[in-house]
Amino acid sequence: DTAVSQTPKYLVTQMGNDKSIKCEQNLGHDTMYWYKQDSKKFLKIMFSYNNKELIINETVPNRFSPKSPDKAHLNLHINSLELGDSAVYFCASSQDFLGVQGNYGYTFGSGTRLTVV
Amino acid sequence: GQQLNQSPQSMFIQEGEDVSMNCTSSSIFNTWLWYKQDPGEGPVLLIALYKAGELTSNGRLTAQFGITRKDSFLNISASIPSDVGIYFCAGLSSGTYKYIFGTGTRLKVLA
């Protein structure tokens, strides 16, 4: 069973559209994250939820809205997509909000490659 | 904002060679993590370091938490083709709840 699963794996859409990416973790972790990886492979955190509560909200356009219906799910909705939103979006989870419990760090999903045309 | 610089940015090595890479910052960190990312996949945790001076191994990989707490090092011994990928460091400083990721070291192994 996949520990952190994201859907879809690939998403190609036109500018101006609204799209959602879903993430689920079956590890029993309390904290989930969204990261954006740009074309230079630089990873930057966008949001973090701990037990459904938003704890990190980086400087991200309001067009991006995370939603956590329960602690096993963290979805990302993007409105009015722009060309610059093209990137790989990674969902991740950790046992606690510091990611230091035991030796776990973050567990990442396999990513969603978003292409805006 | 904080930034972690990784060196080298990329490297080609021959199979069987040892590899060294490092991660440096102007800030002090309390935890260092090393990840590997294969093409088309998410990063996977390799080693976690929690104390200054700590040296931890995971198979052919060895990582060290720098004494100054501003750097960390990763060594791979006797590299094999499947070591190809991007290696990221990530640091956590006190008073923050997020890891800062490094710029990545791209490793290519020539058989």
PDB file of N, CA and C in Angstrom, chain A residues 9 33 35 37 39-43 45 48 55-56 58 90 97-111, chain B residues 2-4 31 33 35 37 40-50 86 88 92 96-103 106:
ATOM      1  N   LYS A   9      -1.465  12.100 -11.157  1.00  0.00           N
ATOM      2  CA  LYS A   9      -0.021  12.116 -11.324  1.00  0.00           C
ATOM      3  C   LYS A   9       0.380  13.220 -12.304  1.00  0.00           C
ATOM      4  N   TYR A  33       1.597  18.267   4.416  1.00  0.00           N
ATOM      5  CA  TYR A  33       2.212  19.439   3.789  1.00  0.00           C
ATOM      6  C   TYR A  33       1.961  19.438   2.292  1.00  0.00           C
ATOM      7  N   TYR A  35       4.232  20.947  -0.946  1.00  0.00           N
ATOM      8  CA  TYR A  35       5.456  21.558  -1.421  1.00  0.00           C
ATOM      9  C   TYR A  35       5.339  21.775  -2.922  1.00  0.00           C
ATOM     10  N   GLN A  37       7.766  22.150  -6.322  1.00  0.00           N
ATOM     11  CA  GLN A  37       9.119  21.999  -6.872  1.00  0.00           C
ATOM     12  C   GLN A  37       9.154  22.629  -8.257  1.00  0.00           C
ATOM     13  N   SER A  39      11.109  24.279 -11.828  1.00  0.00           N
ATOM     14  CA  SER A  39      11.875  23.644 -12.922  1.00  0.00           C
ATOM     15  C   SER A  39      13.342  23.441 -12.561  1.00  0.00           C
ATOM     16  N   LYS A  40      13.829  24.202 -11.575  1.00  0.00           N
ATOM     17  CA  LYS A  40      15.210  24.022 -11.116  1.00  0.00           C
ATOM     18  C   LYS A  40      15.293  23.024  -9.971  1.00  0.00           C
ATOM     19  N   LYS A  41      14.181  22.369  -9.685  1.00  0.00           N
ATOM     20  CA  LYS A  41      14.102  21.319  -8.662  1.00  0.00           C
ATOM     21  C   LYS A  41      14.152  21.869  -7.238  1.00  0.00           C
ATOM     22  N   PHE A  42      13.982  23.181  -7.094  1.00  0.00           N
ATOM     23  CA  PHE A  42      13.989  23.755  -5.755  1.00  0.00           C
ATOM     24  C   PHE A  42      12.662  23.463  -5.069  1.00  0.00           C
ATOM     25  N   LEU A  43      12.726  22.921  -3.846  1.00  0.00           N
ATOM     26  CA  LEU A  43      11.529  22.546  -3.093  1.00  0.00           C
ATOM     27  C   LEU A  43      11.163  23.654  -2.115  1.00  0.00           C
ATOM     28  N   ILE A  45       8.094  24.961   0.671  1.00  0.00           N
ATOM     29  CA  ILE A  45       6.855  24.629   1.359  1.00  0.00           C
ATOM     30  C   ILE A  45       5.783  25.664   1.040  1.00  0.00           C
ATOM     31  N   SER A  48       1.037  23.773   5.614  1.00  0.00           N
ATOM     32  CA  SER A  48       1.130  22.639   6.505  1.00  0.00           C
ATOM     33  C   SER A  48      -0.099  22.609   7.402  1.00  0.00           C
ATOM     34  N   ILE A  55      -1.113  25.335  10.072  1.00  0.00           N
ATOM     35  CA  ILE A  55      -0.058  25.860  10.924  1.00  0.00           C
ATOM     36  C   ILE A  55       1.024  26.583  10.130  1.00  0.00           C
ATOM     37  N   ILE A  56       1.132  26.304   8.854  1.00  0.00           N
ATOM     38  CA  ILE A  56       2.074  27.030   8.016  1.00  0.00           C
ATOM     39  C   ILE A  56       1.342  27.478   6.767  1.00  0.00           C
ATOM     40  N   GLU A  58       2.703  29.782   3.789  1.00  0.00           N
ATOM     41  CA  GLU A  58       3.747  30.619   3.222  1.00  0.00           C
ATOM     42  C   GLU A  58       3.133  31.659   2.285  1.00  0.00           C
ATOM     43  N   PHE A  90       4.188  18.423  -4.481  1.00  0.00           N
ATOM     44  CA  PHE A  90       4.355  17.247  -3.636  1.00  0.00           C
ATOM     45  C   PHE A  90       3.557  17.398  -2.351  1.00  0.00           C
ATOM     46  N   PHE A  97       4.367  17.699  13.982  1.00  0.00           N
ATOM     47  CA  PHE A  97       4.486  18.882  13.139  1.00  0.00           C
ATOM     48  C   PHE A  97       5.906  19.375  12.987  1.00  0.00           C
ATOM     49  N   LEU A  98       6.830  18.813  13.759  1.00  0.00           N
ATOM     50  CA  LEU A  98       8.225  19.185  13.567  1.00  0.00           C
ATOM     51  C   LEU A  98       8.927  18.198  12.659  1.00  0.00           C
ATOM     52  N   GLY A  99       8.298  17.041  12.475  1.00  0.00           N
ATOM     53  CA  GLY A  99       8.928  16.027  11.630  1.00  0.00           C
ATOM     54  C   GLY A  99      10.171  15.433  12.249  1.00  0.00           C
ATOM     55  N   VAL A 100      10.290  15.514  13.592  1.00  0.00           N
ATOM     56  CA  VAL A 100      11.491  15.000  14.225  1.00  0.00           C
ATOM     57  C   VAL A 100      11.214  13.779  15.089  1.00  0.00           C
ATOM     58  N   GLN A 101       9.934  13.371  15.181  1.00  0.00           N
ATOM     59  CA  GLN A 101       9.624  12.214  16.008  1.00  0.00           C
ATOM     60  C   GLN A 101      10.318  10.992  15.445  1.00  0.00           C
ATOM     61  N   GLY A 102      11.056  10.313  16.285  1.00  0.00           N
ATOM     62  CA  GLY A 102      11.766   9.125  15.827  1.00  0.00           C
ATOM     63  C   GLY A 102      12.743   9.488  14.714  1.00  0.00           C
ATOM     64  N   ASN A 103      12.733   8.766  13.685  1.00  0.00           N
ATOM     65  CA  ASN A 103      13.657   8.993  12.575  1.00  0.00           C
ATOM     66  C   ASN A 103      12.878   9.145  11.276  1.00  0.00           C
ATOM     67  N   TYR A 104      11.700   9.752  11.340  1.00  0.00           N
ATOM     68  CA  TYR A 104      10.808   9.699  10.191  1.00  0.00           C
ATOM     69  C   TYR A 104      10.967  10.854   9.220  1.00  0.00           C
ATOM     70  N   GLY A 105      11.251  12.044   9.708  1.00  0.00           N
ATOM     71  CA  GLY A 105      11.277  13.198   8.819  1.00  0.00           C
ATOM     72  C   GLY A 105       9.934  13.304   8.122  1.00  0.00           C
ATOM     73  N   TYR A 106       9.963  13.663   6.849  1.00  0.00           N
ATOM     74  CA  TYR A 106       8.753  13.743   6.056  1.00  0.00           C
ATOM     75  C   TYR A 106       8.681  12.539   5.122  1.00  0.00           C
ATOM     76  N   THR A 107       7.477  12.041   4.874  1.00  0.00           N
ATOM     77  CA  THR A 107       7.258  11.046   3.837  1.00  0.00           C
ATOM     78  C   THR A 107       6.539  11.748   2.700  1.00  0.00           C
ATOM     79  N   PHE A 108       7.150  11.713   1.525  1.00  0.00           N
ATOM     80  CA  PHE A 108       6.600  12.422   0.367  1.00  0.00           C
ATOM     81  C   PHE A 108       5.782  11.502  -0.521  1.00  0.00           C
ATOM     82  N   GLY A 109       4.776  12.080  -1.182  1.00  0.00           N
ATOM     83  CA  GLY A 109       4.095  11.391  -2.262  1.00  0.00           C
ATOM     84  C   GLY A 109       4.950  11.443  -3.515  1.00  0.00           C
ATOM     85  N   SER A 110       4.459  10.871  -4.599  1.00  0.00           N
ATOM     86  CA  SER A 110       5.250  10.809  -5.827  1.00  0.00           C
ATOM     87  C   SER A 110       5.066  12.032  -6.717  1.00  0.00           C
ATOM     88  N   GLY A 111       4.240  12.968  -6.286  1.00  0.00           N
ATOM     89  CA  GLY A 111       4.141  14.242  -6.986  1.00  0.00           C
ATOM     90  C   GLY A 111       3.035  14.306  -8.027  1.00  0.00           C
TER      91      GLY A 111
ATOM     92  N   GLN B   2      15.792  32.193   4.623  1.00  0.00           N
ATOM     93  CA  GLN B   2      16.894  31.257   4.791  1.00  0.00           C
ATOM     94  C   GLN B   2      17.095  30.439   3.535  1.00  0.00           C
ATOM     95  N   GLN B   3      18.318  30.093   3.287  1.00  0.00           N
ATOM     96  CA  GLN B   3      18.625  29.277   2.134  1.00  0.00           C
ATOM     97  C   GLN B   3      19.747  28.313   2.493  1.00  0.00           C
ATOM     98  N   LEU B   4      19.624  27.127   1.993  1.00  0.00           N
ATOM     99  CA  LEU B   4      20.667  26.133   2.165  1.00  0.00           C
ATOM    100  C   LEU B   4      21.329  25.900   0.829  1.00  0.00           C
ATOM    101  N   THR B  31      18.311  20.271  13.421  1.00  0.00           N
ATOM    102  CA  THR B  31      18.115  18.965  12.789  1.00  0.00           C
ATOM    103  C   THR B  31      18.495  19.067  11.329  1.00  0.00           C
ATOM    104  N   LEU B  33      18.331  16.708   7.715  1.00  0.00           N
ATOM    105  CA  LEU B  33      17.857  15.511   7.030  1.00  0.00           C
ATOM    106  C   LEU B  33      18.506  15.453   5.664  1.00  0.00           C
ATOM    107  N   TYR B  35      17.820  13.640   1.892  1.00  0.00           N
ATOM    108  CA  TYR B  35      16.844  12.947   1.058  1.00  0.00           C
ATOM    109  C   TYR B  35      17.455  12.641  -0.303  1.00  0.00           C
ATOM    110  N   GLN B  37      15.994  11.973  -4.323  1.00  0.00           N
ATOM    111  CA  GLN B  37      14.853  12.004  -5.219  1.00  0.00           C
ATOM    112  C   GLN B  37      15.206  11.322  -6.532  1.00  0.00           C
ATOM    113  N   GLY B  40      10.857  11.417 -11.391  1.00  0.00           N
ATOM    114  CA  GLY B  40       9.433  11.107 -11.380  1.00  0.00           C
ATOM    115  C   GLY B  40       8.886  10.661 -10.036  1.00  0.00           C
ATOM    116  N   GLU B  41       9.707  10.779  -9.001  1.00  0.00           N
ATOM    117  CA  GLU B  41       9.264  10.352  -7.664  1.00  0.00           C
ATOM    118  C   GLU B  41       9.470  11.478  -6.657  1.00  0.00           C
ATOM    119  N   GLY B  42       8.907  11.288  -5.465  1.00  0.00           N
ATOM    120  CA  GLY B  42       9.134  12.248  -4.408  1.00  0.00           C
ATOM    121  C   GLY B  42      10.417  11.917  -3.653  1.00  0.00           C
ATOM    122  N   PRO B  43      10.942  12.887  -2.902  1.00  0.00           N
ATOM    123  CA  PRO B  43      12.150  12.626  -2.107  1.00  0.00           C
ATOM    124  C   PRO B  43      11.907  11.542  -1.060  1.00  0.00           C
ATOM    125  N   VAL B  44      12.943  10.761  -0.822  1.00  0.00           N
ATOM    126  CA  VAL B  44      12.872   9.694   0.170  1.00  0.00           C
ATOM    127  C   VAL B  44      13.942   9.945   1.221  1.00  0.00           C
ATOM    128  N   LEU B  45      13.564   9.865   2.488  1.00  0.00           N
ATOM    129  CA  LEU B  45      14.503  10.132   3.565  1.00  0.00           C
ATOM    130  C   LEU B  45      15.610   9.084   3.612  1.00  0.00           C
ATOM    131  N   LEU B  46      16.863   9.560   3.693  1.00  0.00           N
ATOM    132  CA  LEU B  46      18.011   8.671   3.785  1.00  0.00           C
ATOM    133  C   LEU B  46      18.534   8.609   5.214  1.00  0.00           C
ATOM    134  N   ILE B  47      18.819   9.778   5.757  1.00  0.00           N
ATOM    135  CA  ILE B  47      19.449   9.863   7.075  1.00  0.00           C
ATOM    136  C   ILE B  47      18.932  11.104   7.793  1.00  0.00           C
ATOM    137  N   ALA B  48      18.759  10.977   9.110  1.00  0.00           N
ATOM    138  CA  ALA B  48      18.365  12.113   9.955  1.00  0.00           C
ATOM    139  C   ALA B  48      19.437  12.325  11.025  1.00  0.00           C
ATOM    140  N   LEU B  49      19.773  13.583  11.282  1.00  0.00           N
ATOM    141  CA  LEU B  49      20.811  13.942  12.248  1.00  0.00           C
ATOM    142  C   LEU B  49      20.234  14.927  13.245  1.00  0.00           C
ATOM    143  N   TYR B  50      20.506  14.694  14.546  1.00  0.00           N
ATOM    144  CA  TYR B  50      19.839  15.498  15.568  1.00  0.00           C
ATOM    145  C   TYR B  50      20.798  16.236  16.507  1.00  0.00           C
ATOM    146  N   ILE B  86      18.811  13.094  -7.348  1.00  0.00           N
ATOM    147  CA  ILE B  86      19.086  14.391  -6.730  1.00  0.00           C
ATOM    148  C   ILE B  86      19.073  14.203  -5.220  1.00  0.00           C
ATOM    149  N   PHE B  88      19.021  15.948  -1.591  1.00  0.00           N
ATOM    150  CA  PHE B  88      18.646  17.191  -0.923  1.00  0.00           C
ATOM    151  C   PHE B  88      18.983  17.112   0.560  1.00  0.00           C
ATOM    152  N   LEU B  92      16.228  22.169   9.978  1.00  0.00           N
ATOM    153  CA  LEU B  92      15.176  22.714  10.847  1.00  0.00           C
ATOM    154  C   LEU B  92      15.854  23.553  11.922  1.00  0.00           C
ATOM    155  N   THR B  96      11.101  27.293  14.587  1.00  0.00           N
ATOM    156  CA  THR B  96      10.343  27.194  13.328  1.00  0.00           C
ATOM    157  C   THR B  96       9.703  25.818  13.243  1.00  0.00           C
ATOM    158  N   TYR B  97       8.710  25.713  12.412  1.00  0.00           N
ATOM    159  CA  TYR B  97       8.004  24.447  12.247  1.00  0.00           C
ATOM    160  C   TYR B  97       8.098  23.938  10.825  1.00  0.00           C
ATOM    161  N   LYS B  98       9.122  24.352  10.116  1.00  0.00           N
ATOM    162  CA  LYS B  98       9.243  23.897   8.742  1.00  0.00           C
ATOM    163  C   LYS B  98      10.705  23.659   8.412  1.00  0.00           C
ATOM    164  N   TYR B  99      10.906  22.663   7.577  1.00  0.00           N
ATOM    165  CA  TYR B  99      12.244  22.387   7.092  1.00  0.00           C
ATOM    166  C   TYR B  99      12.527  23.252   5.869  1.00  0.00           C
ATOM    167  N   ILE B 100      13.751  23.757   5.829  1.00  0.00           N
ATOM    168  CA  ILE B 100      14.236  24.462   4.641  1.00  0.00           C
ATOM    169  C   ILE B 100      15.031  23.448   3.829  1.00  0.00           C
ATOM    170  N   PHE B 101      14.708  23.333   2.544  1.00  0.00           N
ATOM    171  CA  PHE B 101      15.411  22.383   1.687  1.00  0.00           C
ATOM    172  C   PHE B 101      16.558  23.059   0.964  1.00  0.00           C
ATOM    173  N   GLY B 102      17.616  22.295   0.739  1.00  0.00           N
ATOM    174  CA  GLY B 102      18.754  22.785  -0.008  1.00  0.00           C
ATOM    175  C   GLY B 102      18.481  22.812  -1.500  1.00  0.00           C
ATOM    176  N   THR B 103      19.443  23.321  -2.232  1.00  0.00           N
ATOM    177  CA  THR B 103      19.297  23.499  -3.674  1.00  0.00           C
ATOM    178  C   THR B 103      19.517  22.209  -4.458  1.00  0.00           C
ATOM    179  N   ARG B 106      22.892  17.014  -7.969  1.00  0.00           N
ATOM    180  CA  ARG B 106      22.506  16.023  -8.964  1.00  0.00           C
ATOM    181  C   ARG B 106      23.669  15.100  -9.213  1.00  0.00           C
TER     182      ARG B 106
END
